Coordinates of C-alpha atoms and ligand atoms in Angstrom, one line a residue:
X22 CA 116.6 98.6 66.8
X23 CA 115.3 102.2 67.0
X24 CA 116.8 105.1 66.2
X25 CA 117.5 108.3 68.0
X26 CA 114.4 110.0 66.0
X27 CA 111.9 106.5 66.2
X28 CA 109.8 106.9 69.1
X29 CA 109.5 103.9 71.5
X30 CA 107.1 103.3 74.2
X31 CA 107.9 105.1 77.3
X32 CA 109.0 101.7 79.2
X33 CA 111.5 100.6 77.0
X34 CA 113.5 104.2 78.3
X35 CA 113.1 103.5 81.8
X36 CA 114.8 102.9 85.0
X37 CA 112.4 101.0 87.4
X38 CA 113.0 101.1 91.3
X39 CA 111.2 98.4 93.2
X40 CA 110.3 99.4 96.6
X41 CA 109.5 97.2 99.4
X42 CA 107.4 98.8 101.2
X43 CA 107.6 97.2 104.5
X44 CA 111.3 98.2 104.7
X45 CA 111.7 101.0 102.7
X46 CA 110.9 103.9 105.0
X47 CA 108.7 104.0 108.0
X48 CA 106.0 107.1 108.0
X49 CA 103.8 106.6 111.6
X50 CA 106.4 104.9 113.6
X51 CA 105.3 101.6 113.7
X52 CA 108.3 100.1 113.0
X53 CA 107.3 98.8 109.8
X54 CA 107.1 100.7 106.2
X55 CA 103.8 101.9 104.5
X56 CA 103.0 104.6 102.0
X57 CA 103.4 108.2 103.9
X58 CA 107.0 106.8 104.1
X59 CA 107.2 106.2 100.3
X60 CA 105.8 109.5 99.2
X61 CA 108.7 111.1 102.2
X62 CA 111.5 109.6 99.9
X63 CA 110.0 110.0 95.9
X64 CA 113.0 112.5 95.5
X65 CA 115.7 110.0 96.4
X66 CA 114.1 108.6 93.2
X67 CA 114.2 111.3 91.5
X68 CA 117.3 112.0 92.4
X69 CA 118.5 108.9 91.7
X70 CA 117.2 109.1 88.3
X71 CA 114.8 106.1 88.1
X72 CA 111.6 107.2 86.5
X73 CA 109.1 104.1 87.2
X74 CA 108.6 102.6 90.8
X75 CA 107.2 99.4 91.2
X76 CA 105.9 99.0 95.0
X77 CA 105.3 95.1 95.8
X78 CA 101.7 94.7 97.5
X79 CA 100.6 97.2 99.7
X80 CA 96.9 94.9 99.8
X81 CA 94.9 94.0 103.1
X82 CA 96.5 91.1 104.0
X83 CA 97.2 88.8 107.0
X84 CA 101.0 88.8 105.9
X85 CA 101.6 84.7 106.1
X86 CA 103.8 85.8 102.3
X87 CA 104.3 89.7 103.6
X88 CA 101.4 90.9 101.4
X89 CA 101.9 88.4 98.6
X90 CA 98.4 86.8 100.5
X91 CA 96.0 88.9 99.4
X92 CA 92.2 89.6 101.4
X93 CA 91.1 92.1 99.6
X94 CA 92.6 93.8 95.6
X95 CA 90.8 96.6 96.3
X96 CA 92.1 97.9 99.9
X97 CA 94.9 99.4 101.5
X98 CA 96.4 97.2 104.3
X99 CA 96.5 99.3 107.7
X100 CA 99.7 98.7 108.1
X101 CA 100.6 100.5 104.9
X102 CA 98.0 102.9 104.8
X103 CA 94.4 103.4 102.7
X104 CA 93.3 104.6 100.0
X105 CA 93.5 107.6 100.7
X106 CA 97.3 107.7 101.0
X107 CA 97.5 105.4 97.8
X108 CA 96.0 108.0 95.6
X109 CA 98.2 110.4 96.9
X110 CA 101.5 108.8 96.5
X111 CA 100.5 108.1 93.1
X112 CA 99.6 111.6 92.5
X113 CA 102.8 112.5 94.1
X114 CA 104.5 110.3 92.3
X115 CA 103.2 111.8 88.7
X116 CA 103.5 115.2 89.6
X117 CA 107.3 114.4 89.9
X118 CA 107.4 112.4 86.3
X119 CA 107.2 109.4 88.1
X120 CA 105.8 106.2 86.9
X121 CA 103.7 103.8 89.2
X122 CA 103.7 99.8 88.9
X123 CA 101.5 97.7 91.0
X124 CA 102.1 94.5 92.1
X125 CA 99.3 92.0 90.7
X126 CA 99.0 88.5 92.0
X127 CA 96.9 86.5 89.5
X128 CA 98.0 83.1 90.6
X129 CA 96.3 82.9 94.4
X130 CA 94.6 85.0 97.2
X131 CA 94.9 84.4 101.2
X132 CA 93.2 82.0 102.6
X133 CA 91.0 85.0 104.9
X134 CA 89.7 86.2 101.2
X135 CA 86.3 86.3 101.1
X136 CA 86.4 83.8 98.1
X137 CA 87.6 81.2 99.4
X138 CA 85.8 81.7 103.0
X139 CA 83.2 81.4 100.8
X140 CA 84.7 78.4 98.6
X141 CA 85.7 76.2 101.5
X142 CA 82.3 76.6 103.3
X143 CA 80.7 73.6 101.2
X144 CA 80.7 71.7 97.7
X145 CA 78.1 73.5 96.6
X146 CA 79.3 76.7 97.4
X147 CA 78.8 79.3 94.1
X148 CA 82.8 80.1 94.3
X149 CA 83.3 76.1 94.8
X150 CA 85.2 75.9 91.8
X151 CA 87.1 79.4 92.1
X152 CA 89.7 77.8 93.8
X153 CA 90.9 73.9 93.4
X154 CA 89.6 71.5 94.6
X155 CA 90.6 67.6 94.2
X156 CA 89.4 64.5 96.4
X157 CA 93.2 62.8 95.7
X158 CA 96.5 64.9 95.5
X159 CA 99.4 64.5 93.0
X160 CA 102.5 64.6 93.5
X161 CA 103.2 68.6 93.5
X162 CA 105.0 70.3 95.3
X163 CA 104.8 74.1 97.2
X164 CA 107.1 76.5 97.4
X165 CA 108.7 78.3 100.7
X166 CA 109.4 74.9 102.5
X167 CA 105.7 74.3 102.9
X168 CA 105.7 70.4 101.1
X169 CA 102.9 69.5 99.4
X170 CA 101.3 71.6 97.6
X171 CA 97.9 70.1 98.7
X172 CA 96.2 70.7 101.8
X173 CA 93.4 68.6 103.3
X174 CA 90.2 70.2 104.4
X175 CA 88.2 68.8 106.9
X176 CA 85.3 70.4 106.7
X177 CA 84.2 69.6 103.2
X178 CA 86.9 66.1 102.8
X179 CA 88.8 67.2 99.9
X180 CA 92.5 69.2 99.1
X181 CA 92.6 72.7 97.5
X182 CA 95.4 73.2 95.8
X183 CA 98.5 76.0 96.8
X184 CA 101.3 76.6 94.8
X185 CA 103.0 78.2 97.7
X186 CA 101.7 78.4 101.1
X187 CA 98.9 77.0 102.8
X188 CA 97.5 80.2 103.4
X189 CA 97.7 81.1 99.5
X190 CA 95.1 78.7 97.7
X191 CA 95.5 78.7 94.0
X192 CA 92.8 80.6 91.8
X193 CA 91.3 78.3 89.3
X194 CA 91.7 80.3 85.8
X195 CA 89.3 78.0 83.9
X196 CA 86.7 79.8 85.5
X197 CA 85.1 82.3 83.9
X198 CA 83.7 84.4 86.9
X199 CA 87.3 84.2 88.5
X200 CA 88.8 85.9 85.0
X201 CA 85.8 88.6 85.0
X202 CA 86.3 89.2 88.6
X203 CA 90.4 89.0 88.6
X204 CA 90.1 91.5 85.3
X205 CA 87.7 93.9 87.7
X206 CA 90.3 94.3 90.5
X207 CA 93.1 95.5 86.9
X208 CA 90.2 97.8 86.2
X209 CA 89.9 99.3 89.7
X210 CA 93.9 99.9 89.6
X211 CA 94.0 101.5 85.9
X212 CA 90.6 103.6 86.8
X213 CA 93.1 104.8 89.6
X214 CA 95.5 106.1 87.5
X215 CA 98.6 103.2 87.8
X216 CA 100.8 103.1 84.9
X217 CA 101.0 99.2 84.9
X218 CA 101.8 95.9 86.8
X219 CA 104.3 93.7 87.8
X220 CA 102.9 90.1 87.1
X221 CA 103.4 88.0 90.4
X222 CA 104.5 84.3 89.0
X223 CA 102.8 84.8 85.5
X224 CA 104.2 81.2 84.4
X225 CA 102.2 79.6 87.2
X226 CA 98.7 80.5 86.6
X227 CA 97.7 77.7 84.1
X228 CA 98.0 74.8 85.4
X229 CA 97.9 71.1 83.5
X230 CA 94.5 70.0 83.3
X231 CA 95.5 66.4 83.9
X232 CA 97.3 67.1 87.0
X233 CA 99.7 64.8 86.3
X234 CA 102.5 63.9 89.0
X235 CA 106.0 65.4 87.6
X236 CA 109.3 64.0 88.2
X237 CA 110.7 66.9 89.1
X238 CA 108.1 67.1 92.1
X239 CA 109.3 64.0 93.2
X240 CA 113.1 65.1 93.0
X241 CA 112.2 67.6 95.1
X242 CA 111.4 71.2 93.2
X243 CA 108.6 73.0 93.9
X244 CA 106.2 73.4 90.4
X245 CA 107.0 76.8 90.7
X246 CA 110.1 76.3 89.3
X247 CA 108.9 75.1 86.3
X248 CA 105.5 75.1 85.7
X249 CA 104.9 76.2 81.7
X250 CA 101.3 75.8 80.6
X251 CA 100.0 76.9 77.7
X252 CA 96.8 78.1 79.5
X253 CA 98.9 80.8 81.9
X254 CA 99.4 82.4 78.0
X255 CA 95.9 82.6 77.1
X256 CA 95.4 84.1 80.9
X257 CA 98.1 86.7 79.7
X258 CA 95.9 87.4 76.6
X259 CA 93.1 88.1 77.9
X260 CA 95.2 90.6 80.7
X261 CA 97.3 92.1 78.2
X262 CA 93.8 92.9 75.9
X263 CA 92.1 94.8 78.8
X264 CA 95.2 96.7 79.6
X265 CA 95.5 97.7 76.2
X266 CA 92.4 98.9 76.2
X267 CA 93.2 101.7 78.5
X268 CA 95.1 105.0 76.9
X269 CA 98.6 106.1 77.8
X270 CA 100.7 102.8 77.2
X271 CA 100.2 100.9 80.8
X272 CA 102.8 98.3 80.9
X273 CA 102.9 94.7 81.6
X274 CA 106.1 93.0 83.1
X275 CA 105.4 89.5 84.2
X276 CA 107.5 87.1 87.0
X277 CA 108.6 84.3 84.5
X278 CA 110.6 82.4 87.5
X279 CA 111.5 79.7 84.8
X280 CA 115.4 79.7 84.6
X281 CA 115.0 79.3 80.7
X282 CA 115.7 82.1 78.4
X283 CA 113.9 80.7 75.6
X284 CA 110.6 79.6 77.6
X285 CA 111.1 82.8 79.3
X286 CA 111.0 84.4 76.0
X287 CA 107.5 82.8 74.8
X288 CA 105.7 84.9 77.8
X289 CA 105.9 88.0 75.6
X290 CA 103.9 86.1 72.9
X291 CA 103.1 87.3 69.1
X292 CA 103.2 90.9 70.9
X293 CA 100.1 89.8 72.8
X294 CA 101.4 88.9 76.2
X295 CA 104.1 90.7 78.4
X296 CA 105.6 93.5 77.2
X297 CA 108.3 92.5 79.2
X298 CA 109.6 89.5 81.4
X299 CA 112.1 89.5 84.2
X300 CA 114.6 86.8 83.5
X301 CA 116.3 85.6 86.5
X302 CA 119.4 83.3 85.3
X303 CA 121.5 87.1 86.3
X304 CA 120.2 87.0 89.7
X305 CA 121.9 83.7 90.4
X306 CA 125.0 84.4 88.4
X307 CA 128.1 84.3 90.9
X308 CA 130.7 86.8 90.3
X309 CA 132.1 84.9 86.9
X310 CA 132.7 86.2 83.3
X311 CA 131.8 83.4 81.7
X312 CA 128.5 83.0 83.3
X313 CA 127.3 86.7 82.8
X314 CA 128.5 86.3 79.2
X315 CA 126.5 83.3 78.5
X316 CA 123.4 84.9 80.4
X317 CA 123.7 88.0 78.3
X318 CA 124.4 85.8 75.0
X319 CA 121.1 84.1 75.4
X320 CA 118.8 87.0 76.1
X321 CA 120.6 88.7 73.1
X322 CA 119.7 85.4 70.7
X323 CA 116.7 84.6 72.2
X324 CA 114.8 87.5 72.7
X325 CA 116.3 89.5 69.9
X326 CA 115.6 86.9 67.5
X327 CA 111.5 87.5 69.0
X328 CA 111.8 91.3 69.2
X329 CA 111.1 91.3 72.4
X330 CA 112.5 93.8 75.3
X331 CA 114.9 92.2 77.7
X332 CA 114.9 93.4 81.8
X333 CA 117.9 93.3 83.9
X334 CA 117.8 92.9 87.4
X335 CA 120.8 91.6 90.1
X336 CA 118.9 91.6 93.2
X337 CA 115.2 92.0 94.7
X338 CA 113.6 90.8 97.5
X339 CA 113.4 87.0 96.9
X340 CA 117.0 86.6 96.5
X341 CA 120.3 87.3 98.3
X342 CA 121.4 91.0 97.0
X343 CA 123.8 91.0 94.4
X344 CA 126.7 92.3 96.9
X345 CA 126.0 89.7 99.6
X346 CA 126.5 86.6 96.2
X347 CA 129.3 88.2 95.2
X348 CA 131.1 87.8 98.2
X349 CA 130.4 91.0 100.0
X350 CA 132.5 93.2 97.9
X351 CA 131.7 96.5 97.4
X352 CA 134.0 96.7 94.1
X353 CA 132.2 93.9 92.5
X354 CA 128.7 95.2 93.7
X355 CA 129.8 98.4 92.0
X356 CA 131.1 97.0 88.4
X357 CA 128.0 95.0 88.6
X358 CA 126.2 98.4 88.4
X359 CA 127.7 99.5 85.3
X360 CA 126.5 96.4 83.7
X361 CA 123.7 96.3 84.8
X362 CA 122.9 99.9 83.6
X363 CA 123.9 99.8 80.4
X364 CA 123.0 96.2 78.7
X365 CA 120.0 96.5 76.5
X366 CA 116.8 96.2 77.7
X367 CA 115.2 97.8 81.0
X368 CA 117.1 98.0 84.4
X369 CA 115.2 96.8 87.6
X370 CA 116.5 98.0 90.6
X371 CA 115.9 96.8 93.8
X372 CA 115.8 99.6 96.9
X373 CA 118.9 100.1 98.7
X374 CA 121.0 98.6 96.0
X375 CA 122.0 101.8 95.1
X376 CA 123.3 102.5 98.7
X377 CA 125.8 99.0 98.1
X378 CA 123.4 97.2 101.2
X379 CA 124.5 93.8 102.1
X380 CA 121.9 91.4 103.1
X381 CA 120.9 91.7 107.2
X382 CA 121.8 88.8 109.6
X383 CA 118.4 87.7 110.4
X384 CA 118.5 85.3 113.2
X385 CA 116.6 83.0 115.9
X386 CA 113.2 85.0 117.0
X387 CA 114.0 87.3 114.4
X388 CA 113.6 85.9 111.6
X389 CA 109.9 86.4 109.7
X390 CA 110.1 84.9 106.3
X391 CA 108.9 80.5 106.1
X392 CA 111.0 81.3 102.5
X393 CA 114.0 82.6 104.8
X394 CA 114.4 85.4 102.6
X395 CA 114.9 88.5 105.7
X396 CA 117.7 89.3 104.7
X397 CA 117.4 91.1 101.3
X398 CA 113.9 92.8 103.6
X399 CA 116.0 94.7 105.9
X400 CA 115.1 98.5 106.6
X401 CA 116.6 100.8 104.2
X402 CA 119.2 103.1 106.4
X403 CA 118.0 106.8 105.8
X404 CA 120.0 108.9 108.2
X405 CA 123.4 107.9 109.5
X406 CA 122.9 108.4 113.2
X407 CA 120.9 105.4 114.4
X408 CA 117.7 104.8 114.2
X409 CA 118.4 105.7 110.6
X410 CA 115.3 107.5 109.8
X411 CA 113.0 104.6 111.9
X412 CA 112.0 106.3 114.9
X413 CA 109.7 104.8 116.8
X414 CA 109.1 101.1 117.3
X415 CA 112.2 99.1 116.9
X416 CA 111.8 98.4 112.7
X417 CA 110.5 95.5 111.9
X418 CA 113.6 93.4 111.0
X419 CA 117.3 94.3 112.0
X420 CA 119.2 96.5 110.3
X421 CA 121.6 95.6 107.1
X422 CA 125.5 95.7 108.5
X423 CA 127.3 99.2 108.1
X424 CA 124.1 100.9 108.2
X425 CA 125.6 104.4 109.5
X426 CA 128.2 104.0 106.3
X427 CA 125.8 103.0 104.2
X428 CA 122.7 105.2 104.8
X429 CA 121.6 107.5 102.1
X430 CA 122.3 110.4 103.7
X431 CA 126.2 109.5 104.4
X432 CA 125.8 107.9 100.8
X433 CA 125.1 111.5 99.4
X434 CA 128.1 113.4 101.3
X435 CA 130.0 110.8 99.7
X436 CA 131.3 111.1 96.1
X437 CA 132.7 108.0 95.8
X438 CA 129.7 106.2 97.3
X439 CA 127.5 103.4 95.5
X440 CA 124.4 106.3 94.9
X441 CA 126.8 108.7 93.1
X442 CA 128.2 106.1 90.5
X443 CA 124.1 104.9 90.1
X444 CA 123.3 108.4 89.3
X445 CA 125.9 109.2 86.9
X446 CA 124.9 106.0 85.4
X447 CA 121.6 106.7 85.1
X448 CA 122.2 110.3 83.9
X449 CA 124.0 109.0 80.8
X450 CA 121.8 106.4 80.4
X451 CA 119.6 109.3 79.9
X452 CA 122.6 111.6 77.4
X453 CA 123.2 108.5 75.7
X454 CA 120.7 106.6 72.6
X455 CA 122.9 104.0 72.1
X456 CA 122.9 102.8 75.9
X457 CA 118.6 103.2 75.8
X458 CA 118.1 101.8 72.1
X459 CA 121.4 100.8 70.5
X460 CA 122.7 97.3 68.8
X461 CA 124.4 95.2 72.0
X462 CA 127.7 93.3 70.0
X463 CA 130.1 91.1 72.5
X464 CA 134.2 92.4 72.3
X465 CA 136.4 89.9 72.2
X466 CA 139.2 90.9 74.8
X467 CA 140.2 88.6 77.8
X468 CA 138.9 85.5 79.4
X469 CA 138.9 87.9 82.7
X470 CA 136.9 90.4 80.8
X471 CA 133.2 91.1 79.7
X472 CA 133.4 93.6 77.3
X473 CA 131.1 95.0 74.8
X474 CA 129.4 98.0 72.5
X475 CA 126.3 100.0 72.0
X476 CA 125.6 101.7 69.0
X477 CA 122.9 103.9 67.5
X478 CA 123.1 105.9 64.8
X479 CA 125.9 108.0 65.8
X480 CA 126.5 107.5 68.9
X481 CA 128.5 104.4 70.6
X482 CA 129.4 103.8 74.0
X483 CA 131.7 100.9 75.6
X484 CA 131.5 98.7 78.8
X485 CA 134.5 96.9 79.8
X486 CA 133.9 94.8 83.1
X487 CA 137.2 93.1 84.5
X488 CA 136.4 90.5 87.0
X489 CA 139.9 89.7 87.9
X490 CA 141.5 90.6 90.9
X491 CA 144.6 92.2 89.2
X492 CA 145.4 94.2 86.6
X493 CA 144.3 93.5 83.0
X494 CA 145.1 95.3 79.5
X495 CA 142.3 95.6 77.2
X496 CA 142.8 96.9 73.8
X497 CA 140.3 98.4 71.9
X498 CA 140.3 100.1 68.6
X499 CA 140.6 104.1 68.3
X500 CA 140.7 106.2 70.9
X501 CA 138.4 106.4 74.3
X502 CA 137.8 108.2 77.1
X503 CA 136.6 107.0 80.3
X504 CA 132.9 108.5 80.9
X505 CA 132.0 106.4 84.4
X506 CA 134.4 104.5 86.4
X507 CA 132.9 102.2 89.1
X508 CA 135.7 103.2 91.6
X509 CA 135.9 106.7 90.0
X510 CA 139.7 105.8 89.1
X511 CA 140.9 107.4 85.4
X512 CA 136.8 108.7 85.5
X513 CA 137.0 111.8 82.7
X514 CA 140.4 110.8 81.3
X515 CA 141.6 109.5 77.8
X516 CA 141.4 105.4 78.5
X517 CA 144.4 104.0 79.3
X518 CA 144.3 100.8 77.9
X519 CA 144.6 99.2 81.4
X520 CA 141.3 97.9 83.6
X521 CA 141.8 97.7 87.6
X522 CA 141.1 94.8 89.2
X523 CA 137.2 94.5 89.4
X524 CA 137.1 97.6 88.1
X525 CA 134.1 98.3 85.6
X526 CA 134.2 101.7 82.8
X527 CA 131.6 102.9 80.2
X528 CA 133.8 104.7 77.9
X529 CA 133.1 107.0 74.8
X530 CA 134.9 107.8 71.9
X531 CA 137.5 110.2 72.5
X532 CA 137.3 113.0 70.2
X533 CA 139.2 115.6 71.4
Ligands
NOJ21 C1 106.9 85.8 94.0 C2 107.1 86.9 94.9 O1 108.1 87.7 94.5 C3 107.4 86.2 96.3 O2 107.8 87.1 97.2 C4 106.2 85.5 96.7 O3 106.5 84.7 97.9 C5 105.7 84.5 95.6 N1 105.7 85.0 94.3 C6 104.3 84.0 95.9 O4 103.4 85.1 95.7

C-alpha cells in the first residue's frame, strides 16, 4: 500500500461524479440536458468535493441507446451542444481542478454511422468487414430486450452482428483499419485535452472467433453478460499503449459488466490494461451485511492479491439507484454513503445520489428507454420551486419523487441533508491517508454489522455500518470519537459504543 509520503497517480486519490448529461441540467431550455448546463453546475462539484467528472456520450447520435449509438466520435450532438461548448466545459472544468472522463464506446457505432452506411451498401464494400457479417446466426443473444443478437439484411442477404440493439452493429476488432481508425477518434479526444475514458463494455469487444452457440444464450442471457475473450484484452493493449503515450497520466476505467470478481480482475492485465475496472456485484447488493461483506472480501483477495485499484460505485444510470434497491430509505441510502466513501479503491458517484434521489415513476407514453432503465435518467432537481431549474420545455422525463425536498438547493439549506454528509465525507477522504491509501482489514463485531479499519502509517480511521433496524453495541478496542455520522447523531463526540439502527460512523481515534 502507499504511504503518506509515496506518490500515487492522481486517479487512485479521486472522487469521480458521473454526469448524465441528458438529465443533469438543462442550459437552452429544451427540456433535455447538454453541456452549457454542465459547465452552469461544475461548482456543485466542486463543492461537493469530487475532483474527476465522467460525462456519458455527449456524440452525434440518433439516440435509439440515448447516445450510447454513436454517428459520428468526433462531433457534438445538437442536442448537447458542439464543439465549441465541449472545449469550454473542459476548460472550465480544469480551471476549477477538475478532471474530465469521456465516455468511449469501442464495442459498436449506430447504425446511421457512416461506416456501416457504407458496410451494408454491398459485399464488396471497403468497410465490408468493419462490422460482422455472417450468412447463418448463432445462438446469441442482445441485450435491452432486443432477442437475437443478429439481424437480417435484405439488401446484401446476410446478418450483421449487434450485441445490443439493432441500431448498434458490432465493430469487428480483427480489423486492422477499424483499430487504426477507433485509436484516431482516442487521439482526437486526448489532443483535446480529456484526462481519460470510461470504457463502454470493455469485456465485449472480442468476440469468439468460432462463434459458437452458448448455453447460456439459450437459457436466456444476453452475451453481454458474460462474454470474456481473450481478444477484448489484446484490444485493451493496444488502447492502454496509445493512452500511455500521451503525458500527464490519462486514465483508463473500463465497463467489465461480468459479475465475477476474479474475471473482473484480469481486465487490469500485467499493468497493461485498465487501470481500473468497475465491478458491479455492489450495485446489485440488497441492503444485507453479509452480501456487502462478501462483495468487499472478494475485491480485497482478488484484486489485492493483483495489485490492482478497486472502484466502488452503488448506483448509475443502468441500474435502479441504490436508495430506490434498498427499499427507499433514506437512512440506508445514507450509511450506504459512508461505505461507499471510504472502502479502498476509487468512489464513482452517480449524479443526484448525493441529493438521496429515488428512481422516477416512468410510465405509459413516458417511458423512453427499450432497456426500461428511465428511472435512474430522471432530471436532477436544482431549485426547489418547480420547474426545479428546467425552465422551458417540460424536461425530458418526469421528475424523481420529492423533488422540491430533494433539490440541491433545499439540499444545501439543509444540514442534515444527503449533500452535507457526502461533503463531509469527501472532505476527510481528503484530511485522511489512510481512507485514500491505507491497508482495508474486516472487524469482527456482529452478524448485523459491517465493520472495518484503514490504516496508513499513522493514521487509522473506522467504519462501522449497522444494518439492523434496532440498536446494536459494537465494541472496539481503545477509545474513538465519532468523525461522520450518516444521521449526524453522536457526530463530534467520544463513541459511545452503541450504533443506531441503520446508522453508519467513520470514527477516529480519540485522543483527547
Ligand atoms: C453500457 C452502457 O452503460 C449502457 O447504457 C448501454 O446501453 C450499453 N453499454 C450499450 O452501449
Amino acid at each position: 500500500m502507499g504511504g503518506v509520503d509515496q506518490p500515487q497517480p492522481w486517479w487512485r486519490d479521486a472522487v469521480v461524479y458521473q454526469i448524465y448529461p441528458r438529465s443533469f441540467a438543462d442550459g437552452n431550455g429544451d427540456g433535455v440536458g447538454d453541456l452549457s448546463g454542465v459547465q452552469r453546475h461544475l461548482d456543485h462539484l466542486c463543492e461537493l468535493g469530487a475532483d474527476t467528472l465522467w460525462l456519458s456520450p455527449v456524440y452525434r447520435s440518433p439516440m435509439a441507446d440515448a447516445g450510447y449509438d454513436i454517428s459520428d466520435h468526433t462531433g457534438i450532438d445538437p442536442v448537447f451542444g458542439d464543439l465549441a461548448e465541449f472545449d469550454a466545459l473542459l476548460s472550465a472544468a480544469h480551471e476549477r481542478g477538475l478532471r474530465v472522463l469521456m465516455d468511449f464506446v469501442p464495442n459498436h457505432t449506430s447504425d446511421q454511422h457512416p461506416w456501416f452506411v457504407e458496410s451494408r451498401s454491398s459485399r464488396e464494400n471497403p468497410k465490408r468487414d468493419w462490422y460482422v457479417w455472417r450468412d447463418e446466426p448463432n445462438n446469441w443473444r442482445a441485450a435491452l430486450g432486443a432477442g437475437s443478437a443478429w439481424t437480417w439484411d435484405e439488401h446484401t442477404g446476410q446478418y450483421y452482428l449487434h450485441l445490443f440493439l439493432p441500431e448498434q452493429p458490432d465493430l469487428n476488432w480483427r480489423n486492422p483499419e477499424v483499430v487504426d481508425a477507433m485509436h484516431g477518434v482516442l487521439r482526437f479526444w486526448l489532443d483535446r485535452g480529456v484526462d481519460g475514458f470510461r470504457i463502454d463494455v470493455a469485456h465485449c469487444v472480442g468476440k469468439d472467433p468460432a462463434f459458437a452457440d452458448d448455453q447460456r444464450c439459450a437459457a436466456g442471457a444476453p452475451l453481454s453478460d458474460f462474454n470474456d475473450q481473450p481478444h477484448s484484452h489484446e484490444v485493451l493493449r493496444g488502447i492502454r499503449k496509445l493512452v500511455d503515450s500521451y503525458p500527464g497520466d490519462r486514465v483508463l476505467v473500463g465497463e467489465v459488466n461480468i459479475r465475477s470478481t476474479a474475471r473482473v480482475a484480469e481486465y487490469y492485465g500485467a499493468g497493461d490494461e485498465l487501470h481500473m475496472s468497475f465491478n458491479f456485484p455492489p450495485l446489485d447488493a440488497p441492503w444485507d451485511p453479509t452480501v456487502f461483506r462478501m462483495c468487499v472480501r472478494e475485491v480485497e483477495r482478488e484484486l489485492g492479491a493483483m495489485a490492482a485499484w478497486p472502484t466502488w460505485v452503488l448506483s448509475n444510470h443502468d441500474n435502479e439507484r441504490h436508495r430506490t434497491r434498498y427499499g427507499g430509505s433514506m437512512r440506508r441510502a445514507k450509511a450506504a454513503a459512508v461505505m461507499l466513501l471510504t472502502l479502498r479503491g476509487t468512489p464513482f458517484l452517480f449524479q443526484g445520489e448525493e441529493l438521496g434521489l429515488e428512481d422516477a415513476t416512468v410510465a405509459g407514453d413516458d417511458r423512453v428507454d427499450p432497456g426500461g432503465r428511465d428511472g435512474a435518467r430522471a432530471p436532477v432537481p436544482w431549485l426547489a420551486a418547480a420547474p426545479h431549474g428546467w425552465d422551458g420545455a417540460r424536461p425530458w422525463l418526469p421528475f424523481p419523487p420529492d423533488a422540491a425536498e430533494l433539490s440541491a438547493e433545499s439540499a444545501a439549506g439543509n444540514a442534515g441533508s444527503p449533500l452535507h454528509l457526502y461533503r463531509r465525507l469527501i472532505a476527510e477522504r481528503g484530511r485522511s491517508p489512510a481512507l485514500r491509501r491505507g491497508d482495508w482489514e474486516e472487524l469482527d463485531t456482529s452478524p448485523e454489522v459491517f465493520a472495518y479499519s484503514r490504516r496508513c502509517d499513522g493514521d487509522e480511521r473506522v467504519t462501522v455500518i449497522n444494518f439492523a433496524d434496532r440498536v446494536v453495541d459494537v465494541a472496539l478496542d481503545g477509545r474513538w470519537r465519532v468523525l461522520v455520522a450518516s444521521d449526524r447523531e453522536g457526530e463530534g463526540e467520544p463513541y459511545s459504543g452503541a450504533v443506531l439502527p441503520e446508522q453508519a460512523l467513520l470514527l477516529q481515534p480519540d485522543r483527547s
